[in-house]
Amino acid sequence: MDSASKTASTITEKPATAVTSFPETGILKSPGSQLILETTDGVQHFIDRSDALLLGTVTRMLQDLNLETSTMPVLRMPVCFKTETLINLLQLSRELAKLEPKEKKASTNGKQTNGKFVKMEEWKKKLKAIPKPLLFDMAEASNFLDAKGVYEALVQQIADNIKSMSIEEMRVYFDVKSDLTPSQLKKIQKEFDFFRVCASLFDFPL
């Protein structure tokens, strides 16, 4: 059995028995053509197909399996992320798809007059409030699922979070464990300070 056939075996055109739609997130727009995305915590979610197709990996998978234009109302597909990660990622993708970066119409208070599109600045503000563990999970998921625009925005938010941090603060932020003992680190720091002084004497950038 080739890889495409193996993948196809995980996708069925039968409705699941235990499915949650999370309509409060705005993910499910209509009861039309849907995908069921099953997360690693065993929960299955109805997702409007137009929203799921914002994820490049899902789109290519359906194309490879010739299911992109399937007339069946429901397709079931597994994703290797938890419910919270998937729901938040899809919501950000859906909101980003509604943005109009080239839209020039705006009232004097800075809000778009048609009220139909969320301003990019307002959308990015949401990223600042995402807890660190979820932010990391969403960045990984958006990269794997090829969520265009969302991945770039999430990693930029991580970069913004650490830009004013010290090395020690970044180690804590990324939960980096050192293989060196405190005495070894102290010795390395002394050696670095010595070479830095030598470099300054010879006007050599370090």
Tab-separated table of C-alpha atoms in Angstrom:
chain	number	residue	atom	x	y	z
A	1	MET	CA	0.000	0.000	0.000
A	2	ASP	CA	1.507	3.346	-1.058
A	3	SER	CA	1.671	6.394	1.227
A	4	ALA	CA	-1.312	8.079	-0.416
A	5	SER	CA	-3.437	4.994	0.156
A	6	LYS	CA	-2.347	4.808	3.789
A	7	THR	CA	-3.272	8.444	4.272
A	8	ALA	CA	-6.582	7.904	2.521
A	9	SER	CA	-7.405	5.149	4.961
A	10	THR	CA	-7.418	7.703	7.774
A	11	ILE	CA	-9.916	9.902	5.941
A	12	THR	CA	-13.491	8.732	5.719
A	13	GLU	CA	-16.668	10.171	4.320
A	14	LYS	CA	-18.788	9.077	7.275
A	15	PRO	CA	-19.979	11.396	10.025
A	16	ALA	CA	-18.416	10.943	13.463
A	17	THR	CA	-20.489	10.022	16.466
A	18	ALA	CA	-18.996	12.514	18.946
A	19	VAL	CA	-18.381	15.865	17.329
A	20	THR	CA	-18.203	19.368	18.760
A	21	SER	CA	-18.660	22.414	16.550
A	22	PHE	CA	-17.469	25.239	18.849
A	23	PRO	CA	-19.841	27.747	17.192
A	24	GLU	CA	-18.892	30.376	19.776
A	25	THR	CA	-15.473	30.707	18.142
A	26	GLY	CA	-16.970	31.579	14.791
A	27	ILE	CA	-15.181	28.640	13.180
A	28	LEU	CA	-18.308	26.906	11.925
A	29	LYS	CA	-19.912	29.367	9.498
A	30	SER	CA	-22.622	27.219	7.968
A	31	PRO	CA	-23.937	23.651	7.980
A	32	GLY	CA	-22.668	23.141	4.427
A	33	SER	CA	-19.622	21.238	3.230
A	34	GLN	CA	-17.570	20.321	6.278
A	35	LEU	CA	-14.442	18.579	7.474
A	36	ILE	CA	-14.140	16.799	10.770
A	37	LEU	CA	-10.707	17.525	12.204
A	38	GLU	CA	-9.821	15.106	14.974
A	39	THR	CA	-7.308	16.412	17.517
A	40	THR	CA	-4.807	14.405	19.570
A	41	ASP	CA	-7.013	14.606	22.664
A	42	GLY	CA	-9.592	12.499	20.850
A	43	VAL	CA	-12.086	15.303	20.168
A	44	GLN	CA	-13.636	15.666	16.717
A	45	HIS	CA	-14.684	19.094	15.441
A	46	PHE	CA	-16.941	20.167	12.597
A	47	ILE	CA	-15.006	22.765	10.610
A	48	ASP	CA	-16.418	24.561	7.607
A	49	ARG	CA	-14.410	23.393	4.612
A	50	SER	CA	-13.705	26.929	3.414
A	51	ASP	CA	-12.029	27.628	6.773
A	52	ALA	CA	-10.076	24.362	6.779
A	53	LEU	CA	-8.768	25.166	3.299
A	54	LEU	CA	-7.009	28.204	4.771
A	55	LEU	CA	-4.479	25.604	5.936
A	56	GLY	CA	-2.141	24.729	3.087
A	57	THR	CA	-1.354	21.256	4.409
A	58	VAL	CA	-5.044	20.325	4.497
A	59	THR	CA	-5.560	21.715	0.995
A	60	ARG	CA	-2.660	19.730	-0.462
A	61	MET	CA	-3.779	16.554	1.301
A	62	LEU	CA	-7.240	16.830	-0.216
A	63	GLN	CA	-5.730	17.551	-3.634
A	64	ASP	CA	-3.407	14.535	-3.425
A	65	LEU	CA	-6.350	12.296	-2.513
A	66	ASN	CA	-8.641	13.823	-5.154
A	67	LEU	CA	-11.064	14.900	-2.437
A	68	GLU	CA	-10.789	18.647	-2.956
A	69	THR	CA	-14.148	18.819	-4.738
A	70	SER	CA	-15.827	15.883	-3.024
A	71	THR	CA	-19.595	16.323	-2.869
A	72	MET	CA	-19.866	14.345	0.354
A	73	PRO	CA	-21.023	16.598	3.214
A	74	VAL	CA	-18.449	15.388	5.744
A	75	LEU	CA	-14.799	14.327	5.558
A	76	ARG	CA	-12.928	13.140	8.633
A	77	MET	CA	-9.246	14.020	8.998
A	78	PRO	CA	-6.792	13.684	11.935
A	79	VAL	CA	-4.507	16.540	13.012
A	80	CYS	CA	-1.615	16.150	15.466
A	81	PHE	CA	-2.526	18.995	17.818
A	82	LYS	CA	-4.778	19.556	20.802
A	83	THR	CA	-8.230	21.115	20.682
A	84	GLU	CA	-7.221	24.478	22.154
A	85	THR	CA	-4.404	24.857	19.631
A	86	LEU	CA	-6.556	23.943	16.638
A	87	ILE	CA	-9.491	26.151	17.582
A	88	ASN	CA	-7.342	29.221	18.224
A	89	LEU	CA	-5.304	28.665	15.068
A	90	LEU	CA	-8.388	28.331	12.883
A	91	GLN	CA	-9.924	31.409	14.436
A	92	LEU	CA	-6.809	33.497	13.748
A	93	SER	CA	-6.629	32.161	10.182
A	94	ARG	CA	-10.269	32.992	9.577
A	95	GLU	CA	-9.880	36.508	10.959
A	96	LEU	CA	-6.711	37.127	8.959
A	97	ALA	CA	-8.454	36.043	5.767
A	98	LYS	CA	-10.975	38.837	6.325
A	99	LEU	CA	-8.372	41.572	6.579
A	100	GLU	CA	-7.905	44.051	3.779
A	101	PRO	CA	-4.367	45.455	4.068
A	102	LYS	CA	-4.906	47.661	1.025
A	103	GLU	CA	-8.164	49.081	2.305
A	104	LYS	CA	-7.796	52.866	2.488
A	105	LYS	CA	-11.245	53.850	3.686
A	106	ALA	CA	-11.185	54.912	7.316
A	107	SER	CA	-13.010	57.359	9.492
A	108	THR	CA	-11.303	60.063	11.548
A	109	ASN	CA	-11.116	57.833	14.618
A	110	GLY	CA	-9.069	55.270	12.698
A	111	LYS	CA	-11.784	52.628	12.367
A	112	GLN	CA	-12.748	51.249	8.989
A	113	THR	CA	-16.099	52.621	7.892
A	114	ASN	CA	-17.616	49.400	6.575
A	115	GLY	CA	-17.010	47.552	9.853
A	116	LYS	CA	-16.561	44.356	7.862
A	117	PHE	CA	-12.845	43.822	8.298
A	118	VAL	CA	-10.744	43.699	11.425
A	119	LYS	CA	-7.801	46.076	11.303
A	120	MET	CA	-4.406	44.418	11.154
A	121	GLU	CA	-3.247	46.308	14.235
A	122	GLU	CA	-6.224	45.093	16.253
A	123	TRP	CA	-5.671	41.532	15.059
A	124	LYS	CA	-2.008	41.607	16.087
A	125	LYS	CA	-2.937	42.888	19.547
A	126	LYS	CA	-4.693	39.578	20.168
A	127	LEU	CA	-1.393	37.772	19.748
A	128	LYS	CA	0.128	39.630	22.690
A	129	ALA	CA	-2.465	38.141	25.045
A	130	ILE	CA	-1.801	34.513	24.051
A	131	PRO	CA	-0.184	32.566	26.931
A	132	LYS	CA	3.350	31.373	26.185
A	133	PRO	CA	2.620	27.604	26.064
A	134	LEU	CA	-0.293	28.148	23.678
A	135	LEU	CA	1.741	30.633	21.621
A	136	PHE	CA	4.479	28.040	21.120
A	137	ASP	CA	1.953	25.312	20.272
A	138	MET	CA	0.174	27.554	17.778
A	139	ALA	CA	3.451	28.569	16.134
A	140	GLU	CA	4.355	24.901	15.698
A	141	ALA	CA	0.876	24.026	14.440
A	142	SER	CA	0.708	26.959	12.012
A	143	ASN	CA	4.076	25.932	10.576
A	144	PHE	CA	3.047	22.280	10.196
A	145	LEU	CA	-0.403	23.107	8.812
A	146	ASP	CA	0.994	25.896	6.603
A	147	ALA	CA	-1.273	28.663	7.882
A	148	LYS	CA	-0.012	31.483	5.690
A	149	GLY	CA	0.389	34.781	7.484
A	150	VAL	CA	-0.516	33.355	10.876
A	151	TYR	CA	2.791	31.518	11.304
A	152	GLU	CA	4.789	34.633	10.431
A	153	ALA	CA	2.753	36.738	12.855
A	154	LEU	CA	3.131	34.233	15.698
A	155	VAL	CA	6.904	33.872	15.383
A	156	GLN	CA	7.193	37.654	15.117
A	157	GLN	CA	5.270	37.917	18.380
A	158	ILE	CA	7.722	35.504	20.002
A	159	ALA	CA	10.594	37.621	18.675
A	160	ASP	CA	8.964	40.754	20.083
A	161	ASN	CA	8.557	39.048	23.449
A	162	ILE	CA	12.261	38.273	23.777
A	163	LYS	CA	13.873	41.272	22.078
A	164	SER	CA	14.588	43.082	25.355
A	165	MET	CA	15.433	39.976	27.393
A	166	SER	CA	18.833	39.065	28.766
A	167	ILE	CA	20.390	35.702	27.945
A	168	GLU	CA	19.269	34.309	31.285
A	169	GLU	CA	15.725	35.567	30.762
A	170	MET	CA	15.624	33.948	27.316
A	171	ARG	CA	16.801	30.669	28.807
A	172	VAL	CA	13.912	30.791	31.241
A	173	TYR	CA	11.456	31.851	28.512
A	174	PHE	CA	12.419	28.944	26.243
A	175	ASP	CA	13.020	26.581	29.182
A	176	VAL	CA	16.599	25.956	28.052
A	177	LYS	CA	18.503	23.696	30.415
A	178	SER	CA	22.282	24.143	30.607
A	179	ASP	CA	24.554	21.099	30.475
A	180	LEU	CA	27.197	23.013	32.444
A	181	THR	CA	27.494	23.384	36.193
A	182	PRO	CA	27.463	26.868	37.773
A	183	SER	CA	31.239	26.664	38.314
A	184	GLN	CA	31.817	25.765	34.660
A	185	LEU	CA	29.631	28.648	33.518
A	186	LYS	CA	31.543	31.011	35.797
A	187	LYS	CA	34.863	29.829	34.346
A	188	ILE	CA	33.630	30.335	30.783
A	189	GLN	CA	32.395	33.819	31.672
A	190	LYS	CA	35.834	34.735	33.062
A	191	GLU	CA	37.537	33.450	29.917
A	192	PHE	CA	35.141	35.400	27.740
A	193	ASP	CA	35.766	38.566	29.746
A	194	PHE	CA	39.522	38.067	29.285
A	195	PHE	CA	39.232	37.681	25.513
A	196	ARG	CA	36.898	40.658	25.354
A	197	VAL	CA	39.546	42.843	27.056
A	198	CYS	CA	42.217	41.567	24.672
A	199	ALA	CA	40.005	42.264	21.689
A	200	SER	CA	39.376	45.819	22.858
A	201	LEU	CA	43.133	46.454	23.136
A	202	PHE	CA	43.640	45.504	19.507
A	203	ASP	CA	40.407	47.116	18.337
A	204	PHE	CA	39.117	43.723	17.241
A	205	PRO	CA	35.325	43.315	17.241
A	206	LEU	CA	34.084	40.474	19.405
